[in-house]
XYZ file of C-alpha atoms in Angstrom:
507
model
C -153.353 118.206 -64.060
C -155.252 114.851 -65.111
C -156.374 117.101 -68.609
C -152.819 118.076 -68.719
C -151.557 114.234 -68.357
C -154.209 112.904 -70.557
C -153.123 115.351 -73.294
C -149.389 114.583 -73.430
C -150.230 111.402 -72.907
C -152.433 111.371 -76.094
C -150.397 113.653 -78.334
C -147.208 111.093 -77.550
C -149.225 107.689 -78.182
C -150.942 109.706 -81.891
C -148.211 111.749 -82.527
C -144.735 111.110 -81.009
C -144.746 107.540 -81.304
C -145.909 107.021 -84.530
C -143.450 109.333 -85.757
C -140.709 107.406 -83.519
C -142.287 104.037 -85.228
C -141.671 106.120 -88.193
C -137.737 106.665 -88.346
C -137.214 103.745 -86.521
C -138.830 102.218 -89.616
C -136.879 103.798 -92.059
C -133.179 103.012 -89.849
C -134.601 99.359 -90.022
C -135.302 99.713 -93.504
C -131.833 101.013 -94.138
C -129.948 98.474 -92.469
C -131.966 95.753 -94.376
C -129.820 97.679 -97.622
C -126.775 97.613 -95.880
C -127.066 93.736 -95.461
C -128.192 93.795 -99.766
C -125.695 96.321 -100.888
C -123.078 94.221 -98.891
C -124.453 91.272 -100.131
C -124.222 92.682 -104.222
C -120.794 93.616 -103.553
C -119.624 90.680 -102.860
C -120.687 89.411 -106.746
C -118.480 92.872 -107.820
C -115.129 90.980 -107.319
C -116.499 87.249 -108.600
C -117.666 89.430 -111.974
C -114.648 91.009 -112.182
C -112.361 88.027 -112.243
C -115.161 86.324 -114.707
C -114.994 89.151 -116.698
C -111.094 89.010 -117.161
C -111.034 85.250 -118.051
C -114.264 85.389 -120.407
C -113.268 88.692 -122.238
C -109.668 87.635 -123.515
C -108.173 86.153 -126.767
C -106.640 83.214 -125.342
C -110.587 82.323 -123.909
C -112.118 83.074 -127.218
C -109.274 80.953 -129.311
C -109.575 77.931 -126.828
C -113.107 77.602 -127.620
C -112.163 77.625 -131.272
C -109.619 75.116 -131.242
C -109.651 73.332 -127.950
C -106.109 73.480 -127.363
C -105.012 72.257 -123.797
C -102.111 74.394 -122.989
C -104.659 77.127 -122.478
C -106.117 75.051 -119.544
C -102.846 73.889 -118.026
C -102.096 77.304 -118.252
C -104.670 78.994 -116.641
C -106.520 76.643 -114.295
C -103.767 74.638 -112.299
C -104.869 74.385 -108.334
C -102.990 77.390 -107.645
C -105.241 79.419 -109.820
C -107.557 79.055 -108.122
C -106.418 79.746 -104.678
C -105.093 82.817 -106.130
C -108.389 84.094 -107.374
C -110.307 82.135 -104.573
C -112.595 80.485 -106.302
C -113.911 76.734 -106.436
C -115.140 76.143 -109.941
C -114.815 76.863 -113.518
C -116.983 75.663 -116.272
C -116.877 76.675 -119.895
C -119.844 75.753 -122.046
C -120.463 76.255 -125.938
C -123.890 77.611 -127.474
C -125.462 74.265 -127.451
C -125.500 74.425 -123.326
C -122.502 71.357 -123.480
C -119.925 71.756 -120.852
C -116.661 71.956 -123.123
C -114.463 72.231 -120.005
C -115.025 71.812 -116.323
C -112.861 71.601 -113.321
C -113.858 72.325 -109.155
C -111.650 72.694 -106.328
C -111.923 73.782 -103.191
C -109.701 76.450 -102.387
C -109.842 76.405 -98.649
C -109.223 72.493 -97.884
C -107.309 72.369 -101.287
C -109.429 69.090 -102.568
C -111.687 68.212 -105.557
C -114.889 67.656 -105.383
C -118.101 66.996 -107.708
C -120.696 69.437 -108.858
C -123.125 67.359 -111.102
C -125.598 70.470 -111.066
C -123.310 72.326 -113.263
C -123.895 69.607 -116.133
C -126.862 71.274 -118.006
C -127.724 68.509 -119.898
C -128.681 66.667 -116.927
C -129.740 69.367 -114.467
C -131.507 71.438 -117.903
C -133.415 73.935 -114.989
C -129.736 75.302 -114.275
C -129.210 76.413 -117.750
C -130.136 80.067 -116.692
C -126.790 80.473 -115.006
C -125.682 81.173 -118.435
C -125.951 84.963 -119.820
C -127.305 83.329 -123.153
C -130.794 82.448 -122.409
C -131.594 86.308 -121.289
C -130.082 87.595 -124.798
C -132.679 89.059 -126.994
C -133.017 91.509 -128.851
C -134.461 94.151 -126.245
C -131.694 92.558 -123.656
C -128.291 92.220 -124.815
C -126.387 91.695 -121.752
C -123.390 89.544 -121.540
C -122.838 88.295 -117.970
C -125.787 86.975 -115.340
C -124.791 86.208 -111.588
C -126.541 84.793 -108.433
C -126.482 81.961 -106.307
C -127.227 78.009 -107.134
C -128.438 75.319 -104.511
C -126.271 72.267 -105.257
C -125.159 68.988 -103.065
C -122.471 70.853 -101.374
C -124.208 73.366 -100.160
C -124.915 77.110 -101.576
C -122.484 78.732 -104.638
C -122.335 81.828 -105.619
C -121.602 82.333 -109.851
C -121.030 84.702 -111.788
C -121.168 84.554 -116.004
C -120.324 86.151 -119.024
C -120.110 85.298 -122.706
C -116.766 84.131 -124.205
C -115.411 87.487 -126.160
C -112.372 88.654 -127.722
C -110.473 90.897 -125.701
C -111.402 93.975 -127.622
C -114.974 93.018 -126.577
C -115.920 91.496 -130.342
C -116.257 88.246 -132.115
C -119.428 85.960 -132.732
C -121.260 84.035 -129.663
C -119.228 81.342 -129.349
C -119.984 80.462 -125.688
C -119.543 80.924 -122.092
C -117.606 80.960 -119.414
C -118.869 80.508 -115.355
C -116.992 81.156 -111.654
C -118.299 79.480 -108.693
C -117.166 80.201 -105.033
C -118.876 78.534 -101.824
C -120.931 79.938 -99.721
C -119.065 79.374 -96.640
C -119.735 80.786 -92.869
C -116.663 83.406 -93.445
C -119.399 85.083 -96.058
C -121.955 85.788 -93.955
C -119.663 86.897 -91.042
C -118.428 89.137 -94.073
C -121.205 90.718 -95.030
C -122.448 91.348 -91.385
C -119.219 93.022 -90.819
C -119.287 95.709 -93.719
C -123.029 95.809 -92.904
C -122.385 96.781 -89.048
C -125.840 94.108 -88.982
C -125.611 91.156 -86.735
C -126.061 88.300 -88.509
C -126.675 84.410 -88.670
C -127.826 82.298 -90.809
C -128.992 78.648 -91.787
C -129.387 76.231 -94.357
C -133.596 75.463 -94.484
C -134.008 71.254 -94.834
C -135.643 70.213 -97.458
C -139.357 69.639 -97.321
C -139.007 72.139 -94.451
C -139.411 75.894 -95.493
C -141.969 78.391 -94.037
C -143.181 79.918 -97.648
C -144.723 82.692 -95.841
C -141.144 83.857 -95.415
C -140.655 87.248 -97.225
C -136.904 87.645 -99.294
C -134.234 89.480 -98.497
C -134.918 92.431 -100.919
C -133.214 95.747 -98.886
C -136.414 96.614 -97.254
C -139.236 95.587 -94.738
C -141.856 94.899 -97.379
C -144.128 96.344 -95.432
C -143.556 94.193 -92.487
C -144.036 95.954 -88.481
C -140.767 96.998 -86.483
C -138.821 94.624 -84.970
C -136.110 93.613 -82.826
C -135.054 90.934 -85.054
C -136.505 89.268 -88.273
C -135.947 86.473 -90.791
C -135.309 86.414 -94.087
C -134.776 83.944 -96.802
C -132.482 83.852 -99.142
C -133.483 82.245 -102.591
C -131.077 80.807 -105.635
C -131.847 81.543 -109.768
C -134.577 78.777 -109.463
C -136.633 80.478 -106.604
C -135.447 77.481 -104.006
C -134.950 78.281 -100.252
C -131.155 78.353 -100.182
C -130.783 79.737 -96.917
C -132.276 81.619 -94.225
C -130.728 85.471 -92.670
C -131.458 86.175 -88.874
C -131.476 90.059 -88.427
C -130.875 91.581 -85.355
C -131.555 95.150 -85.112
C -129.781 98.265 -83.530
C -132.828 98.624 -81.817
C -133.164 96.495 -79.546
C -135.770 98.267 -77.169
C -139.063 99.626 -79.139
C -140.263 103.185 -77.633
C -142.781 103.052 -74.882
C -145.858 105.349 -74.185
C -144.659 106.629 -70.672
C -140.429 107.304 -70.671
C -138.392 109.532 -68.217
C -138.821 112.327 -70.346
C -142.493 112.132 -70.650
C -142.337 111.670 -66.838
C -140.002 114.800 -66.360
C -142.392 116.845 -68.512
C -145.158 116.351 -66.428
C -143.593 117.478 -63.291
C -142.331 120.898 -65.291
C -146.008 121.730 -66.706
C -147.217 121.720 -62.985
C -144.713 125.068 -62.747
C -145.574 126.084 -66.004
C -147.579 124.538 -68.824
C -147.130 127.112 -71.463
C -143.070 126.557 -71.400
C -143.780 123.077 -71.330
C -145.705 123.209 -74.759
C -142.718 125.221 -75.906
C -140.065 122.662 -74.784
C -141.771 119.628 -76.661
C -142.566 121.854 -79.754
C -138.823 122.975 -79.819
C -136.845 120.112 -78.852
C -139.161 117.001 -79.326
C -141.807 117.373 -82.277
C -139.003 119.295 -85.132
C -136.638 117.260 -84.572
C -138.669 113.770 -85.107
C -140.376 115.672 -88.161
C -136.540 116.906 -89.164
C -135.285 113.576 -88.996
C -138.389 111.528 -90.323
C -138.258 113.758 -93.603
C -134.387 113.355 -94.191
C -134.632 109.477 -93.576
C -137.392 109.621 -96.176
C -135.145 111.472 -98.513
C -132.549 109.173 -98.484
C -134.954 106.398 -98.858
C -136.154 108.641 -102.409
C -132.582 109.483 -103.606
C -131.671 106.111 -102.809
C -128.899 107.847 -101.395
C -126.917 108.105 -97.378
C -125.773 110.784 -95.476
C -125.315 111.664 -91.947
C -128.099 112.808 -89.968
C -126.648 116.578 -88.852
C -129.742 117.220 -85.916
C -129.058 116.995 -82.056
C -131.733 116.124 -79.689
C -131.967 115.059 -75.603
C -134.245 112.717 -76.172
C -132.721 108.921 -75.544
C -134.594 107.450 -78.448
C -133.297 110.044 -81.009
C -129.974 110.442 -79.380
C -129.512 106.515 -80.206
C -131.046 106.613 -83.354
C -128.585 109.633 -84.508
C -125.603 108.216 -82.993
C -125.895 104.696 -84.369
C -127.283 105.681 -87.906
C -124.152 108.427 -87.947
C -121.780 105.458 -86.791
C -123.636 102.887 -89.639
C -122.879 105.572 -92.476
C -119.438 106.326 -91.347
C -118.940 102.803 -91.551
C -120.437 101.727 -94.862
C -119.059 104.924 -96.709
C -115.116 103.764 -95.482
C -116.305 100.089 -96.724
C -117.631 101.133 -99.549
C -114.613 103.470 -100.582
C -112.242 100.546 -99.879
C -114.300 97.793 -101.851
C -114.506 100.541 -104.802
C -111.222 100.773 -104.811
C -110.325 97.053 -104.423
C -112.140 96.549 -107.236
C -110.202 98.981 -109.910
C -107.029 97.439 -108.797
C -105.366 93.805 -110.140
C -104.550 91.536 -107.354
C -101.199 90.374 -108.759
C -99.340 93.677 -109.912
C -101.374 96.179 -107.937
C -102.049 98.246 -111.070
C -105.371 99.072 -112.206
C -107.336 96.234 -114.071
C -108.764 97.096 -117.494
C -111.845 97.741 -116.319
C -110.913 100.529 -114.518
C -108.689 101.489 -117.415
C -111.038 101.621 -119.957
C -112.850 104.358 -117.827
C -109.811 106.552 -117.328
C -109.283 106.228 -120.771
C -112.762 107.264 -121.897
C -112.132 110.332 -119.357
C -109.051 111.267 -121.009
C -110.427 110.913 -124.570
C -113.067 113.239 -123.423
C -110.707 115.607 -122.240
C -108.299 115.531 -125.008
C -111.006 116.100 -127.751
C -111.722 119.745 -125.514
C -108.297 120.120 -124.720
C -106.883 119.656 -128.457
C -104.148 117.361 -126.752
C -101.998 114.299 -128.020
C -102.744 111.362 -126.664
C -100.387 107.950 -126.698
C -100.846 104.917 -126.261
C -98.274 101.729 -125.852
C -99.621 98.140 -125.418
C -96.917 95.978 -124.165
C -96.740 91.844 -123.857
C -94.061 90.290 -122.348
C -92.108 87.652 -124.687
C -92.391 84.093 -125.000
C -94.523 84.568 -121.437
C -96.179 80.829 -122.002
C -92.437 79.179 -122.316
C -91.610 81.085 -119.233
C -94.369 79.658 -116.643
C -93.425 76.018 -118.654
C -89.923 76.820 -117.787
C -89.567 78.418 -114.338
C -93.491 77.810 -112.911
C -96.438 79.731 -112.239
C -94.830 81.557 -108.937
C -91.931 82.562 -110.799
C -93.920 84.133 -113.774
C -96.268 85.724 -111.020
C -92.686 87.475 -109.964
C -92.035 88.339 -113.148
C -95.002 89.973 -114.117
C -94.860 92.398 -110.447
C -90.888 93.303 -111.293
C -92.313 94.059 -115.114
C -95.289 95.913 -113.547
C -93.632 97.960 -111.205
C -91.147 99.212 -114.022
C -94.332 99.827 -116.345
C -95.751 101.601 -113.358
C -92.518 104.273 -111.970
C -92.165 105.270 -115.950
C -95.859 105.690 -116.342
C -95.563 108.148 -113.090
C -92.326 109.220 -113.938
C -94.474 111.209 -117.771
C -97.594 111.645 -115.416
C -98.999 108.462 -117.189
C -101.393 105.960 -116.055
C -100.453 101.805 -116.668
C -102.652 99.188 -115.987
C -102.698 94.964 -116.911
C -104.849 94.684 -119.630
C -105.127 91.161 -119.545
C -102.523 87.989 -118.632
C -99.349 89.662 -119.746
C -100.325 91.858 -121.386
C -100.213 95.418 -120.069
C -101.248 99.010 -121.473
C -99.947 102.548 -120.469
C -101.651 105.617 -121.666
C -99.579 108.941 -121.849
C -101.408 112.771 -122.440
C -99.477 115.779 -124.378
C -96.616 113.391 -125.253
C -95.083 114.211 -128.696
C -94.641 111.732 -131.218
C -90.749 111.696 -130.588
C -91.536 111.192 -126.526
C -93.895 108.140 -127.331
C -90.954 106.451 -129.109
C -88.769 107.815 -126.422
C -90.538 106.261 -123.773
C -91.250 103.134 -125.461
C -87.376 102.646 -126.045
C -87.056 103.388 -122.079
C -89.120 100.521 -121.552
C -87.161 98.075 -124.000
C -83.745 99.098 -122.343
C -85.533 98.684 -118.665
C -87.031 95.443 -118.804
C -83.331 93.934 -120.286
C -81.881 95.760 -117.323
C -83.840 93.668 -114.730
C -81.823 90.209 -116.380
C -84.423 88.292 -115.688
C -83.398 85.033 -116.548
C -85.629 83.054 -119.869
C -83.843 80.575 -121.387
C -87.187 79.799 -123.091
C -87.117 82.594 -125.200
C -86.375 82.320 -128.693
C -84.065 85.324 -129.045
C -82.241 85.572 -125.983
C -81.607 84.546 -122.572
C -83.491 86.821 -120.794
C -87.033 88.463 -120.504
C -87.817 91.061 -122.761
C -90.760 92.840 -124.130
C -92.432 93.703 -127.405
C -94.417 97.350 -127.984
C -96.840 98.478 -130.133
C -97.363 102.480 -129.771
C -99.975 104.864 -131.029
C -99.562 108.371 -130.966
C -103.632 110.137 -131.967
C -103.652 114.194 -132.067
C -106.898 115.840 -131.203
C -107.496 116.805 -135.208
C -107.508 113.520 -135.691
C -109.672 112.141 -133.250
C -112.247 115.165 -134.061
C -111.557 115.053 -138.086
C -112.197 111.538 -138.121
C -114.224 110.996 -135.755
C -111.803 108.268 -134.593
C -113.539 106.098 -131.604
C -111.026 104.928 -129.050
C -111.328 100.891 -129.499
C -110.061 101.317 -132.993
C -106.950 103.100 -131.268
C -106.290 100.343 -128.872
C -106.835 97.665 -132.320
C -104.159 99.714 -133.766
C -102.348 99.548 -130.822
C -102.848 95.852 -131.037
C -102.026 95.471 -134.524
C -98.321 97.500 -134.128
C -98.054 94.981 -131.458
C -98.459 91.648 -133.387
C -96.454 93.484 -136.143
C -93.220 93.886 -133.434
C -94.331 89.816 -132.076
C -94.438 89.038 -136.013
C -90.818 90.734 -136.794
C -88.823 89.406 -133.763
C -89.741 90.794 -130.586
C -88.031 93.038 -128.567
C -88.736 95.808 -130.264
C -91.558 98.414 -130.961
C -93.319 99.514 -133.654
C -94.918 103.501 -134.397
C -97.699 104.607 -135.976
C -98.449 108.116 -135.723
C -102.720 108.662 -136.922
């Protein structure tokens, strides 16, 4: 019996308990990238919005000429309460701040933010995309967080473009939103990690302190463990408590062990069987998936059952965690394809359905139409009626653009301001003009008053429509931004002649 004892007790502390360390080790590591895959998501909406502003005609042209309508606008207090955010600054290529303006969403206030003047504060200047562009790195947008005299920001970046995505380097354009307690209680809650967190003193900052990077960095399991959180200039900018599932760590001598010792005194060879058949495969089972998904980079629920109260917990909660992250996950995805104001898809998410359906048409030898709509005299309207009102407008425009888009098995989505795009497969060239008219007659029909516009009392809408065959597209290796430029073009050409109207071109 003591030989019998002495061995189980052996093979569990070399064997069973290192293997237990083991997957423990990997959950811990894997709810370490919840808390940084939470925490990344949370730039995906700030870059979005950034992107939207930055990438736009009316950006690009402001830079040019400095006009202030383009502020008032655009950045009135509302704005930003809208698109919750607490800052904007615009800078040119020389690193001066052209434009600048911070408000606090939450308590509706102004306040100062002196680091964001990078003449002054000249170790900030990497907030801005254009100090990583070279000619191996040609990325347009940077992101991260900033330590300032209000606490931590988030920013996010992104050179001032066209809205076709051209024109020279001109400058850029930054979003800042405060790092406030309802973040952190955020990103614990799509995490499923409990969370807290505090702002280090300064002068007063353990460096030994390892970052939040997604796993343990080869640091021992824990119950709970620290991490710190650092801004684009490597300083302390706050510090993550983690408390683990886990909050008891496996111990040599359990009720199982205990329970196993009693059945080898009846038989020892069935007891060898038990642990080999329900204990050792399915620690090695689980160990090796964990350790998949840690390769692959990749989650997915743990299908293994097991009696044992260490794996059972370890199963149930990692099971529960992934449920939980994959219906976050799917949610955020989504959140981020769709516009706030109109519920439509944003052009981001546009330009990849498009690309799809390109793709497909090119195979398919299929028609496929495009009609880029603005909505007249838009700038007179908000002047006229107020931001709220054109807000309004733009849902009762988008929700017509939206049931005739269904209505042809079409997709529409705001391509920018007021300007919208719908995109139409197998629709002859008669159809396009067909549905283009539709959309003339329909907007008049929902007598909106305007008695800003220039040509009548009401809103109305101007169309410019593309119709592209598969020949075409393959024959001429036609790309699809020089469709939407023609699309654009037709566009100004209807603006140009009177609005209200469309105009055809059939490539």
């Amino acid at each position: 019996m003591t030989m019998v004892t002495g061995l189980l007790v052996g093979y569990r502390y070399f064997f069973s308990l290192p293997n237990i360390e083991q997957s423990i080790e990997d959950y811990q590591n894997r709810e370490l990238l919840s808390v940084k895959i939470a925490l990344d998501r949370e730039f995906v909406f700030l870059k979005t919005l950034n992107y939207d502003y930055a990438v736009w005609d009316d950006s690009y042209e402001f830079l040019q000429t400095l006009d202030s309508r383009y502020i008032s606008s655009n950045f009135v207090d509302d704005t930003f309460k809208s698109l919750k955010i607490d800052g904007v600054f615009i800078y040119d290529m020389n690193f001066n701040l052209v434009y600048s303006k911070t408000h606090n969403y939450v308590q509706v206030n102004d306040f100062d933010a002196p680091e964001f003047n990078l003449q002054t504060h000249q170790k900030n200047k990497s907030i801005l995309p254009l100090n990583y562009i070279t000619p191996q790195n040609n990325s347009l947008q940077h992101s991260g967080f900033l330590k300032t005299q209000y606490g931590p920001v988030m920013f996010a970046s992104h050179m001032i473009r066209k809205t076709n995505n051209t024109g020279e380097q001109i400058g850029a354009m930054v979003f800042i939103r405060k790092v406030r307690p309802s973040f952190i209680q955020k990103i614990a809650g799509v995490s499923q990690v409990d969370l807290t967190h505090s702002i280090p003193a300064d002068g007063q900052f353990d460096t030994h302190l390892k970052k939040l990077t997604g796993s343990l960095q080869g640091g021992k399991i824990a119950t709970q463990r620290r991490r710190v959180l650092l801004d684009i200039n490597n300083e302390p900018l706050m510090l993550i408590d983690i408390k683990h599932y886990h909050q008891q760590l496996p111990i040599l001598l359990d009720r199982d062990l205990l329970l196993t010792l009693i059945m080898f005194l009846l038989i020892s060879l069935l007891g060898l069987f038990i642990i080999n058949r329900y204990f050792i495969r399915p620690l090695i089972s689980g160990a090796e998936a964990l350790n998949k998904m840690l390769l692959r980079n990749t989650l997915s629920p743990l299908r293994m059952s097991n009696q044992f109260l260490e794996l059972q917990v370890l199963i149930k909660g990692f099971n529960a965690l992934f449920m939980q992250i994959s219906e976050k996950n799917k949610e955020l995805e989504r959140i981020s394809k769709i516009d706030g104001l109109t519920h439509l898809f944003n052009r981001r998410a546009f330009d990849e359905i498009f690309d799809q359906q390109w793709s497909e048409a090119k195979n398919e030898r299929s028609t496929l139409t495009i009609l880029l709509v603005d909505v007249d005299f838009f700038k007179q309207f908000n002047d006229v009626y107020g931001h709220q009102a054109g807000d309004a407008a733009l849902q009762k425009v988008a929700n017509v653009l939206n049931k005739t888009a269904l209505l042809y098995q079409g997709v529409a989505a705001r391509y920018g301001g007021e300007e919208f795009i719908l995109l139409f497969n197998r629709l002859s060239d008669e159809q396009g003009v067909e549905v283009s008219n539709l959309l003339l007659n329909a907007i008049i029909d929902l007598h909106i008053d305007h008695i800003g516009s220039d040509i009548q009392n009401q809103l109305t809408i101007s169309i410019g429509c593309v119709s592209i065959n598969a020949n075409s597209i393959i024959e001429q290796n036609i790309q699809p931004k020089s469709v939407i430029k023609t699309a654009d073009e037709l566009l100004y050409q209807a603006k140009k002649e009177g609005r209200n109207q469309i105009r055809f071109k059939s490539i």
